[in-house]
PDB file of C-alpha atoms and ligand atoms in Angstrom:
ATOM      1  CA  ALA L  24       4.066 -31.418  12.972  1.00  0.00           C
ATOM      2  CA  ASP L  25       0.782 -31.082  12.162  1.00  0.00           C
ATOM      3  CA  THR L  26       0.009 -27.536  13.286  1.00  0.00           C
ATOM      4  CA  PRO L  27      -0.998 -25.663   9.961  1.00  0.00           C
ATOM      5  CA  ALA L  28       1.205 -22.462   9.294  1.00  0.00           C
ATOM      6  CA  LEU L  29      -1.987 -20.428   8.767  1.00  0.00           C
ATOM      7  CA  ALA L  30      -5.610 -21.211   9.986  1.00  0.00           C
ATOM      8  CA  VAL L  31      -8.473 -19.171  10.114  1.00  0.00           C
ATOM      9  CA  HIS L  32     -11.709 -19.755  12.041  1.00  0.00           C
ATOM     10  CA  ASN L  33     -15.199 -18.463  11.232  1.00  0.00           C
ATOM     11  CA  ILE L  34     -13.822 -15.046  11.019  1.00  0.00           C
ATOM     12  CA  GLN L  35     -16.303 -12.009  10.409  1.00  0.00           C
ATOM     13  CA  VAL L  36     -14.682  -8.609   9.401  1.00  0.00           C
ATOM     14  CA  VAL L  37     -16.639  -5.460   9.435  1.00  0.00           C
ATOM     15  CA  TYR L  38     -15.830  -2.423   7.967  1.00  0.00           C
ATOM     16  CA  GLY L  39     -16.790   1.165   9.784  1.00  0.00           C
ATOM     17  CA  GLY L  40     -18.886  -0.870  12.176  1.00  0.00           C
ATOM     18  CA  ALA L  41     -21.083  -1.646   9.880  1.00  0.00           C
ATOM     19  CA  ILE L  42     -20.689  -3.220   6.403  1.00  0.00           C
ATOM     20  CA  GLU L  43     -20.002  -7.117   6.853  1.00  0.00           C
ATOM     21  CA  ALA L  44     -17.244  -7.750   4.061  1.00  0.00           C
ATOM     22  CA  VAL L  45     -16.251 -11.476   5.477  1.00  0.00           C
ATOM     23  CA  ARG L  46     -18.975 -13.743   7.109  1.00  0.00           C
ATOM     24  CA  ASP L  47     -17.712 -16.811   8.774  1.00  0.00           C
ATOM     25  CA  VAL L  48     -14.671 -17.542   6.524  1.00  0.00           C
ATOM     26  CA  SER L  49     -12.489 -20.595   7.640  1.00  0.00           C
ATOM     27  CA  LEU L  50      -9.454 -21.753   5.614  1.00  0.00           C
ATOM     28  CA  GLU L  51      -6.034 -23.471   6.295  1.00  0.00           C
ATOM     29  CA  VAL L  52      -2.985 -23.181   4.849  1.00  0.00           C
ATOM     30  CA  ARG L  53      -0.826 -26.284   5.252  1.00  0.00           C
ATOM     31  CA  ALA L  54       3.301 -25.977   5.750  1.00  0.00           C
ATOM     32  CA  GLY L  55       4.849 -25.858   2.377  1.00  0.00           C
ATOM     33  CA  GLN L  56       1.694 -25.392   0.501  1.00  0.00           C
ATOM     34  CA  ILE L  57       0.175 -22.817  -2.379  1.00  0.00           C
ATOM     35  CA  VAL L  58      -3.106 -22.257  -1.136  1.00  0.00           C
ATOM     36  CA  ALA L  59      -5.231 -20.089  -3.431  1.00  0.00           C
ATOM     37  CA  LEU L  60      -8.128 -17.474  -2.393  1.00  0.00           C
ATOM     38  CA  LEU L  61     -10.092 -17.086  -5.332  1.00  0.00           C
ATOM     39  CA  GLY L  62     -13.523 -15.458  -6.223  1.00  0.00           C
ATOM     40  CA  SER L  63     -14.393 -12.248  -8.599  1.00  0.00           C
ATOM     41  CA  ASN L  64     -13.868  -8.709  -7.583  1.00  0.00           C
ATOM     42  CA  GLY L  65     -15.466  -7.704  -4.203  1.00  0.00           C
ATOM     43  CA  ALA L  66     -16.080 -11.227  -2.983  1.00  0.00           C
ATOM     44  CA  GLY L  67     -13.813 -10.291   0.009  1.00  0.00           C
ATOM     45  CA  LYS L  68     -10.409 -12.196  -0.874  1.00  0.00           C
ATOM     46  CA  SER L  69      -8.242  -8.976  -0.214  1.00  0.00           C
ATOM     47  CA  THR L  70     -10.300  -8.238   3.127  1.00  0.00           C
ATOM     48  CA  VAL L  71      -9.466 -11.858   4.274  1.00  0.00           C
ATOM     49  CA  LEU L  72      -5.509 -11.084   3.488  1.00  0.00           C
ATOM     50  CA  LYS L  73      -6.055  -7.848   5.405  1.00  0.00           C
ATOM     51  CA  ALA L  74      -7.345  -9.648   8.447  1.00  0.00           C
ATOM     52  CA  VAL L  75      -4.411 -11.963   8.486  1.00  0.00           C
ATOM     53  CA  SER L  76      -1.899  -9.602   7.587  1.00  0.00           C
ATOM     54  CA  GLY L  77      -3.294  -7.252  10.748  1.00  0.00           C
ATOM     55  CA  VAL L  78      -3.669  -3.933   8.444  1.00  0.00           C
ATOM     56  CA  LEU L  79      -7.445  -3.840   9.024  1.00  0.00           C
ATOM     57  CA  ASP L  80      -6.921  -0.631  11.371  1.00  0.00           C
ATOM     58  CA  ALA L  81      -6.034   1.482   8.408  1.00  0.00           C
ATOM     59  CA  GLU L  82      -9.240   1.117   6.564  1.00  0.00           C
ATOM     60  CA  ASP L  83     -11.435   1.194   9.771  1.00  0.00           C
ATOM     61  CA  GLY L  84     -12.058  -2.925   9.549  1.00  0.00           C
ATOM     62  CA  GLU L  85     -12.250  -4.914  12.223  1.00  0.00           C
ATOM     63  CA  ILE L  86     -12.230  -8.937  12.811  1.00  0.00           C
ATOM     64  CA  ASP L  87     -15.484  -8.914  14.848  1.00  0.00           C
ATOM     65  CA  LYS L  88     -15.668 -12.829  15.404  1.00  0.00           C
ATOM     66  CA  GLY L  89     -13.575 -15.867  15.082  1.00  0.00           C
ATOM     67  CA  SER L  90      -9.783 -16.456  15.382  1.00  0.00           C
ATOM     68  CA  ILE L  91      -6.525 -16.834  13.498  1.00  0.00           C
ATOM     69  CA  GLN L  92      -3.578 -18.742  14.393  1.00  0.00           C
ATOM     70  CA  LEU L  93      -0.260 -18.392  12.927  1.00  0.00           C
ATOM     71  CA  PHE L  94       2.274 -21.551  13.413  1.00  0.00           C
ATOM     72  CA  GLY L  95      -0.199 -22.307  16.227  1.00  0.00           C
ATOM     73  CA  ARG L  96      -0.209 -18.632  18.144  1.00  0.00           C
ATOM     74  CA  ALA L  97      -3.379 -16.947  17.840  1.00  0.00           C
ATOM     75  CA  ILE L  98      -2.693 -13.284  15.862  1.00  0.00           C
ATOM     76  CA  GLU L  99      -6.033 -12.080  15.372  1.00  0.00           C
ATOM     77  CA  LYS L 100      -5.504  -9.113  17.873  1.00  0.00           C
ATOM     78  CA  ASP L 101      -1.726  -8.595  16.437  1.00  0.00           C
ATOM     79  CA  ALA L 102      -0.892  -5.879  14.493  1.00  0.00           C
ATOM     80  CA  ALA L 103       1.215  -5.973  11.359  1.00  0.00           C
ATOM     81  CA  PRO L 104       4.671  -5.692  12.369  1.00  0.00           C
ATOM     82  CA  GLU L 105       4.181  -7.903  15.273  1.00  0.00           C
ATOM     83  CA  ILE L 106       2.789 -10.473  12.575  1.00  0.00           C
ATOM     84  CA  VAL L 107       5.862 -10.031  10.172  1.00  0.00           C
ATOM     85  CA  ARG L 108       7.937 -10.855  12.897  1.00  0.00           C
ATOM     86  CA  GLN L 109       6.059 -14.318  13.365  1.00  0.00           C
ATOM     87  CA  GLY L 110       6.985 -15.008   9.513  1.00  0.00           C
ATOM     88  CA  MET L 111       4.126 -14.081   7.414  1.00  0.00           C
ATOM     89  CA  VAL L 112       5.000 -11.356   5.110  1.00  0.00           C
ATOM     90  CA  GLN L 113       2.347  -9.846   2.399  1.00  0.00           C
ATOM     91  CA  VAL L 114       2.834  -8.534  -0.978  1.00  0.00           C
ATOM     92  CA  PRO L 115      -0.020  -6.035  -1.351  1.00  0.00           C
ATOM     93  CA  GLU L 116      -1.784  -5.516  -4.171  1.00  0.00           C
ATOM     94  CA  GLY L 117      -0.405  -2.689  -6.727  1.00  0.00           C
ATOM     95  CA  ARG L 118       2.716  -3.495  -5.396  1.00  0.00           C
ATOM     96  CA  ARG L 119       3.614  -0.284  -3.580  1.00  0.00           C
ATOM     97  CA  LEU L 120       7.399   0.196  -4.501  1.00  0.00           C
ATOM     98  CA  PHE L 121       9.698   3.360  -4.187  1.00  0.00           C
ATOM     99  CA  ALA L 122       9.090   4.588  -6.925  1.00  0.00           C
ATOM    100  CA  THR L 123      12.362   7.031  -7.161  1.00  0.00           C
ATOM    101  CA  LEU L 124      14.362   4.117  -5.305  1.00  0.00           C
ATOM    102  CA  THR L 125      16.589   1.833  -7.435  1.00  0.00           C
ATOM    103  CA  VAL L 126      15.692  -1.923  -7.278  1.00  0.00           C
ATOM    104  CA  GLU L 127      18.536  -2.509  -5.026  1.00  0.00           C
ATOM    105  CA  ASP L 128      17.338  -0.046  -2.653  1.00  0.00           C
ATOM    106  CA  ASN L 129      13.987  -1.282  -2.593  1.00  0.00           C
ATOM    107  CA  LEU L 130      14.551  -4.733  -1.765  1.00  0.00           C
ATOM    108  CA  LEU L 131      16.851  -3.355   1.171  1.00  0.00           C
ATOM    109  CA  ALA L 132      14.067  -1.476   2.310  1.00  0.00           C
ATOM    110  CA  GLY L 133      12.598  -5.151   2.911  1.00  0.00           C
ATOM    111  CA  ALA L 134      15.411  -6.369   5.060  1.00  0.00           C
ATOM    112  CA  HIS L 135      15.403  -4.325   8.002  1.00  0.00           C
ATOM    113  CA  LEU L 136      14.988  -7.452   9.913  1.00  0.00           C
ATOM    114  CA  ARG L 137      18.116  -9.086   8.620  1.00  0.00           C
ATOM    115  CA  SER L 138      21.756  -9.080   9.941  1.00  0.00           C
ATOM    116  CA  ARG L 139      24.266  -7.292   7.593  1.00  0.00           C
ATOM    117  CA  SER L 140      25.904 -10.613   6.895  1.00  0.00           C
ATOM    118  CA  GLU L 141      22.362 -12.220   5.964  1.00  0.00           C
ATOM    119  CA  LEU L 142      21.808  -9.381   2.968  1.00  0.00           C
ATOM    120  CA  ALA L 143      24.139 -10.402   0.475  1.00  0.00           C
ATOM    121  CA  ALA L 144      22.875 -14.126   0.379  1.00  0.00           C
ATOM    122  CA  ALA L 145      19.145 -12.945   0.309  1.00  0.00           C
ATOM    123  CA  LYS L 146      19.697 -10.450  -2.318  1.00  0.00           C
ATOM    124  CA  GLU L 147      21.836 -13.164  -4.290  1.00  0.00           C
ATOM    125  CA  TYR L 148      18.643 -15.174  -3.885  1.00  0.00           C
ATOM    126  CA  VAL L 149      16.147 -12.774  -4.991  1.00  0.00           C
ATOM    127  CA  PHE L 150      18.430 -12.515  -8.144  1.00  0.00           C
ATOM    128  CA  LYS L 151      18.551 -16.060  -8.920  1.00  0.00           C
ATOM    129  CA  LEU L 152      14.733 -16.135  -8.831  1.00  0.00           C
ATOM    130  CA  PHE L 153      14.261 -13.306 -10.979  1.00  0.00           C
ATOM    131  CA  PRO L 154      17.335 -13.127 -13.390  1.00  0.00           C
ATOM    132  CA  ARG L 155      15.601 -10.178 -15.117  1.00  0.00           C
ATOM    133  CA  LEU L 156      16.466  -7.844 -12.271  1.00  0.00           C
ATOM    134  CA  VAL L 157      19.978  -8.463 -12.322  1.00  0.00           C
ATOM    135  CA  ASP L 158      20.526  -6.073 -14.975  1.00  0.00           C
ATOM    136  CA  LYS L 159      18.208  -3.779 -13.344  1.00  0.00           C
ATOM    137  CA  ARG L 160      19.694  -3.595 -10.081  1.00  0.00           C
ATOM    138  CA  SER L 161      20.425   0.195 -10.195  1.00  0.00           C
ATOM    139  CA  THR L 162      17.451   1.331 -12.084  1.00  0.00           C
ATOM    140  CA  VAL L 163      14.730   3.531 -10.528  1.00  0.00           C
ATOM    141  CA  ALA L 164      12.032   1.217  -9.727  1.00  0.00           C
ATOM    142  CA  GLY L 165       9.278   3.572 -11.499  1.00  0.00           C
ATOM    143  CA  TYR L 166      11.104   2.815 -14.701  1.00  0.00           C
ATOM    144  CA  LEU L 167      10.414  -0.885 -14.530  1.00  0.00           C
ATOM    145  CA  SER L 168       7.456  -2.867 -16.703  1.00  0.00           C
ATOM    146  CA  GLY L 169       4.606  -4.047 -14.705  1.00  0.00           C
ATOM    147  CA  GLY L 170       6.043  -7.528 -14.600  1.00  0.00           C
ATOM    148  CA  GLU L 171       9.500  -6.246 -13.050  1.00  0.00           C
ATOM    149  CA  GLN L 172       7.874  -4.033 -10.658  1.00  0.00           C
ATOM    150  CA  GLN L 173       6.046  -7.405  -9.346  1.00  0.00           C
ATOM    151  CA  MET L 174       9.268  -9.184  -9.570  1.00  0.00           C
ATOM    152  CA  VAL L 175      10.646  -6.316  -6.951  1.00  0.00           C
ATOM    153  CA  ALA L 176       7.686  -6.471  -4.822  1.00  0.00           C
ATOM    154  CA  ILE L 177       8.151 -10.464  -4.171  1.00  0.00           C
ATOM    155  CA  GLY L 178      11.862  -9.654  -3.996  1.00  0.00           C
ATOM    156  CA  ARG L 179      11.446  -7.438  -1.253  1.00  0.00           C
ATOM    157  CA  ALA L 180       9.323  -9.187   0.754  1.00  0.00           C
ATOM    158  CA  LEU L 181      11.623 -12.357   0.323  1.00  0.00           C
ATOM    159  CA  MET L 182      14.668 -10.346   2.027  1.00  0.00           C
ATOM    160  CA  SER L 183      12.978 -10.699   5.076  1.00  0.00           C
ATOM    161  CA  ALA L 184      12.936 -14.237   4.900  1.00  0.00           C
ATOM    162  CA  PRO L 185       9.316 -15.310   5.625  1.00  0.00           C
ATOM    163  CA  LYS L 186       7.911 -18.234   6.288  1.00  0.00           C
ATOM    164  CA  LEU L 187       4.557 -17.683   4.676  1.00  0.00           C
ATOM    165  CA  LEU L 188       4.511 -15.388   1.972  1.00  0.00           C
ATOM    166  CA  ALA L 189       1.091 -14.015   1.074  1.00  0.00           C
ATOM    167  CA  LEU L 190       0.326 -12.641  -2.382  1.00  0.00           C
ATOM    168  CA  ASP L 191      -2.550 -10.249  -3.211  1.00  0.00           C
ATOM    169  CA  GLU L 192      -3.425 -10.454  -7.104  1.00  0.00           C
ATOM    170  CA  PRO L 193       0.082 -10.788  -8.312  1.00  0.00           C
ATOM    171  CA  SER L 194      -1.116 -11.026 -11.785  1.00  0.00           C
ATOM    172  CA  LEU L 195      -2.920  -8.066 -11.718  1.00  0.00           C
ATOM    173  CA  GLY L 196      -2.736  -5.432 -15.011  1.00  0.00           C
ATOM    174  CA  LEU L 197       0.164  -8.110 -16.494  1.00  0.00           C
ATOM    175  CA  ALA L 198       0.451  -9.580 -19.932  1.00  0.00           C
ATOM    176  CA  PRO L 199      -0.149 -13.267 -19.919  1.00  0.00           C
ATOM    177  CA  LEU L 200       3.647 -14.082 -20.797  1.00  0.00           C
ATOM    178  CA  VAL L 201       4.394 -11.995 -17.895  1.00  0.00           C
ATOM    179  CA  VAL L 202       1.769 -13.821 -15.660  1.00  0.00           C
ATOM    180  CA  ALA L 203       3.058 -17.313 -16.370  1.00  0.00           C
ATOM    181  CA  GLU L 204       6.608 -16.107 -15.469  1.00  0.00           C
ATOM    182  CA  ILE L 205       5.648 -14.501 -12.368  1.00  0.00           C
ATOM    183  CA  PHE L 206       3.347 -17.954 -11.464  1.00  0.00           C
ATOM    184  CA  ASN L 207       6.485 -20.213 -12.357  1.00  0.00           C
ATOM    185  CA  SER L 208       8.571 -18.268 -10.105  1.00  0.00           C
ATOM    186  CA  ILE L 209       5.985 -18.842  -7.102  1.00  0.00           C
ATOM    187  CA  ARG L 210       5.922 -22.472  -8.039  1.00  0.00           C
ATOM    188  CA  GLN L 211       9.741 -22.348  -7.700  1.00  0.00           C
ATOM    189  CA  LEU L 212       9.567 -20.590  -4.264  1.00  0.00           C
ATOM    190  CA  ARG L 213       7.271 -23.600  -2.974  1.00  0.00           C
ATOM    191  CA  ASP L 214       9.433 -26.531  -4.916  1.00  0.00           C
ATOM    192  CA  GLN L 215      12.730 -25.490  -3.898  1.00  0.00           C
ATOM    193  CA  SER L 216      12.657 -23.581  -1.212  1.00  0.00           C
ATOM    194  CA  GLY L 217       9.658 -25.237   0.524  1.00  0.00           C
ATOM    195  CA  LEU L 218       8.308 -21.610   0.960  1.00  0.00           C
ATOM    196  CA  THR L 219       4.331 -21.826   2.117  1.00  0.00           C
ATOM    197  CA  ILE L 220       2.270 -19.239   0.199  1.00  0.00           C
ATOM    198  CA  LEU L 221      -1.172 -18.090   0.205  1.00  0.00           C
ATOM    199  CA  LEU L 222      -2.154 -16.702  -3.095  1.00  0.00           C
ATOM    200  CA  VAL L 223      -5.127 -14.310  -3.790  1.00  0.00           C
ATOM    201  CA  GLU L 224      -5.921 -14.460  -7.290  1.00  0.00           C
ATOM    202  CA  GLN L 225      -8.708 -13.821  -9.771  1.00  0.00           C
ATOM    203  CA  ASN L 226      -6.846 -15.463 -12.416  1.00  0.00           C
ATOM    204  CA  ALA L 227      -8.388 -18.849 -11.345  1.00  0.00           C
ATOM    205  CA  SER L 228      -7.236 -20.930 -14.337  1.00  0.00           C
ATOM    206  CA  ARG L 229      -3.179 -19.835 -13.614  1.00  0.00           C
ATOM    207  CA  ALA L 230      -3.809 -20.095  -9.776  1.00  0.00           C
ATOM    208  CA  LEU L 231      -5.624 -23.404  -9.815  1.00  0.00           C
ATOM    209  CA  ALA L 232      -3.023 -24.884 -11.961  1.00  0.00           C
ATOM    210  CA  ILE L 233      -0.267 -24.427  -9.477  1.00  0.00           C
ATOM    211  CA  CYS L 234      -1.905 -24.521  -6.297  1.00  0.00           C
ATOM    212  CA  ASP L 235      -2.256 -27.792  -3.760  1.00  0.00           C
ATOM    213  CA  TYR L 236      -5.287 -26.367  -2.213  1.00  0.00           C
ATOM    214  CA  ALA L 237      -8.029 -23.344  -3.183  1.00  0.00           C
ATOM    215  CA  TYR L 238     -10.861 -21.659  -1.647  1.00  0.00           C
ATOM    216  CA  ILE L 239     -13.594 -19.927  -3.647  1.00  0.00           C
ATOM    217  CA  MET L 240     -15.347 -16.908  -2.305  1.00  0.00           C
ATOM    218  CA  GLU L 241     -18.655 -15.079  -3.196  1.00  0.00           C
ATOM    219  CA  ASN L 242     -19.995 -12.347  -1.187  1.00  0.00           C
ATOM    220  CA  GLY L 243     -17.866 -12.667   1.614  1.00  0.00           C
ATOM    221  CA  ARG L 244     -18.193 -16.226   2.111  1.00  0.00           C
ATOM    222  CA  VAL L 245     -16.306 -19.483   1.282  1.00  0.00           C
ATOM    223  CA  VAL L 246     -18.335 -21.334  -1.289  1.00  0.00           C
ATOM    224  CA  LEU L 247     -16.287 -24.282  -2.545  1.00  0.00           C
ATOM    225  CA  ASP L 248     -13.006 -25.577  -1.657  1.00  0.00           C
ATOM    226  CA  GLY L 249     -10.735 -28.395  -3.008  1.00  0.00           C
ATOM    227  CA  THR L 250      -7.434 -29.328  -4.308  1.00  0.00           C
ATOM    228  CA  GLY L 251      -6.224 -27.630  -7.537  1.00  0.00           C
ATOM    229  CA  GLU L 252      -7.001 -30.824  -9.186  1.00  0.00           C
ATOM    230  CA  GLN L 253     -10.648 -31.473  -7.944  1.00  0.00           C
ATOM    231  CA  LEU L 254     -11.867 -27.747  -8.380  1.00  0.00           C
ATOM    232  CA  ARG L 255     -10.639 -27.721 -12.016  1.00  0.00           C
ATOM    233  CA  ARG L 256     -12.956 -30.647 -12.405  1.00  0.00           C
ATOM    234  CA  ASN L 257     -15.892 -29.118 -10.963  1.00  0.00           C
ATOM    235  CA  ALA L 258     -18.682 -27.849 -13.151  1.00  0.00           C
ATOM    236  CA  ASP L 259     -19.438 -25.094 -11.571  1.00  0.00           C
ATOM    237  CA  VAL L 260     -15.849 -23.660 -11.568  1.00  0.00           C
ATOM    238  CA  ARG L 261     -15.266 -24.519 -15.055  1.00  0.00           C
ATOM    239  CA  GLU L 262     -18.296 -22.333 -16.000  1.00  0.00           C
ATOM    240  CA  PHE L 263     -18.288 -19.631 -13.861  1.00  0.00           C
ATOM    241  CA  TYR L 264     -14.429 -18.950 -12.761  1.00  0.00           C
ATOM    242  CA  LEU L 265     -12.510 -21.138 -15.767  1.00  0.00           C
ATOM    243  CA  GLY L 266     -15.157 -19.860 -18.664  1.00  0.00           C
ATOM    244  CA  LEU L 267     -15.176 -23.301 -19.654  1.00  0.00           C
ATOM    245  CA  SER L 268     -18.292 -25.248 -20.359  1.00  0.00           C
TER     246      SER L 268
HETATM  247  P1  LIG V   4     -10.842  -7.076  -5.112  1.00  0.00           P
HETATM  248  O1  LIG V   4     -10.371  -7.982  -6.135  1.00  0.00           O
HETATM  249  O2  LIG V   4     -11.458  -5.917  -5.388  1.00  0.00           O
HETATM  250  O3  LIG V   4      -9.685  -6.774  -4.134  1.00  0.00           O
HETATM  251  P2  LIG V   4     -12.006  -8.675  -3.111  1.00  0.00           P
HETATM  252  O4  LIG V   4     -12.485 -10.127  -3.404  1.00  0.00           O
HETATM  253  O5  LIG V   4     -10.398  -8.658  -2.468  1.00  0.00           O
HETATM  254  O6  LIG V   4     -11.829  -7.652  -4.425  1.00  0.00           O
HETATM  255  P3  LIG V   4     -12.502  -7.166  -1.046  1.00  0.00           P
HETATM  256  O7  LIG V   4     -11.984  -5.594  -1.303  1.00  0.00           O
HETATM  257  O8  LIG V   4     -12.139  -7.925   0.217  1.00  0.00           O
HETATM  258  O9  LIG V   4     -13.027  -8.112  -1.928  1.00  0.00           O
HETATM  259  O10 LIG V   4     -14.091  -6.227  -0.638  1.00  0.00           O
HETATM  260  C1  LIG V   4     -15.012  -7.228   0.167  1.00  0.00           C
HETATM  261  C2  LIG V   4     -16.274  -6.057   0.284  1.00  0.00           C
HETATM  262  O11 LIG V   4     -16.100  -5.356   1.081  1.00  0.00           O
HETATM  263  C3  LIG V   4     -16.807  -5.516  -0.784  1.00  0.00           C
HETATM  264  O12 LIG V   4     -18.325  -5.584  -0.874  1.00  0.00           O
HETATM  265  C4  LIG V   4     -16.010  -4.144  -0.416  1.00  0.00           C
HETATM  266  O13 LIG V   4     -16.818  -3.098  -1.059  1.00  0.00           O
HETATM  267  C5  LIG V   4     -16.292  -3.937   0.894  1.00  0.00           C
HETATM  268  N1  LIG V   4     -14.863  -3.195   1.449  1.00  0.00           N
HETATM  269  C6  LIG V   4     -13.432  -3.501   0.848  1.00  0.00           C
HETATM  270  N2  LIG V   4     -12.779  -2.500   1.748  1.00  0.00           N
HETATM  271  C7  LIG V   4     -13.458  -1.734   2.117  1.00  0.00           C
HETATM  272  C8  LIG V   4     -13.565  -0.477   2.860  1.00  0.00           C
HETATM  273  N3  LIG V   4     -12.276   0.116   3.591  1.00  0.00           N
HETATM  274  N4  LIG V   4     -14.495   0.124   3.460  1.00  0.00           N
HETATM  275  C9  LIG V   4     -15.779  -0.343   3.452  1.00  0.00           C
HETATM  276  N5  LIG V   4     -16.182  -1.460   2.559  1.00  0.00           N
HETATM  277  C10 LIG V   4     -15.024  -1.840   2.255  1.00  0.00           C
END
């Protein structure tokens, strides 16, 4: 029962056989928790997320040291489709919707693993989480606001009934009010559905406010970790990541 949902042990990731983007990173995501991975641009957050999602190949990247377990099972050699089948689904940075398809068809695109009978319930669940999308179900995704597109991207990931949802910078480029809305929904997913969430963010103050635990990366390494509460009280975090003093 105490097996973490995701456990990363001392991984090193290299791009092009030479550039070490991630060094000796370890982290744990416990079931039912929101765990945040924070740090500035280029710190290595996205690379860690790509490593655990099995998509490094596409960028000539590889895990050359360390191990990753998803629900107790080694996945560091698995490709993305296998990892999705094991229950971890990623919402990529920049959302990557099908711009010419409707909201509803974008959601269905995430549902290929579900039986026909589960589809209606899955859609219902997404529209309940994001009521704004109800009136837009037939709207082409390219016409939506950035916030609505992010909602569709999260909704599409939820359609495959993940056990662990990994989000890459969901707040990127969104207005503060919309960010608040998205983060409320993320919290709701944990609180009401018990979903386990790995949240990669540059917006440290928002992420620390909703996460159970967080890791902060700099230059490819984890430099600090603790509960959201501990990190919000940490003097360095306050100065360098929250802009407080
Ligand atoms: P961002 O917020 O910009 O996504 P990040 O913290 O997620 O930043 P990464 O994108 O993981 O950081 O980048 C970590 C390091 O790896 C950076 O030095 C970056 O230049 C390098 N890097 C990232 N992707 C590649 C790639 N495809 N090929 C070579 N180097 C890369």
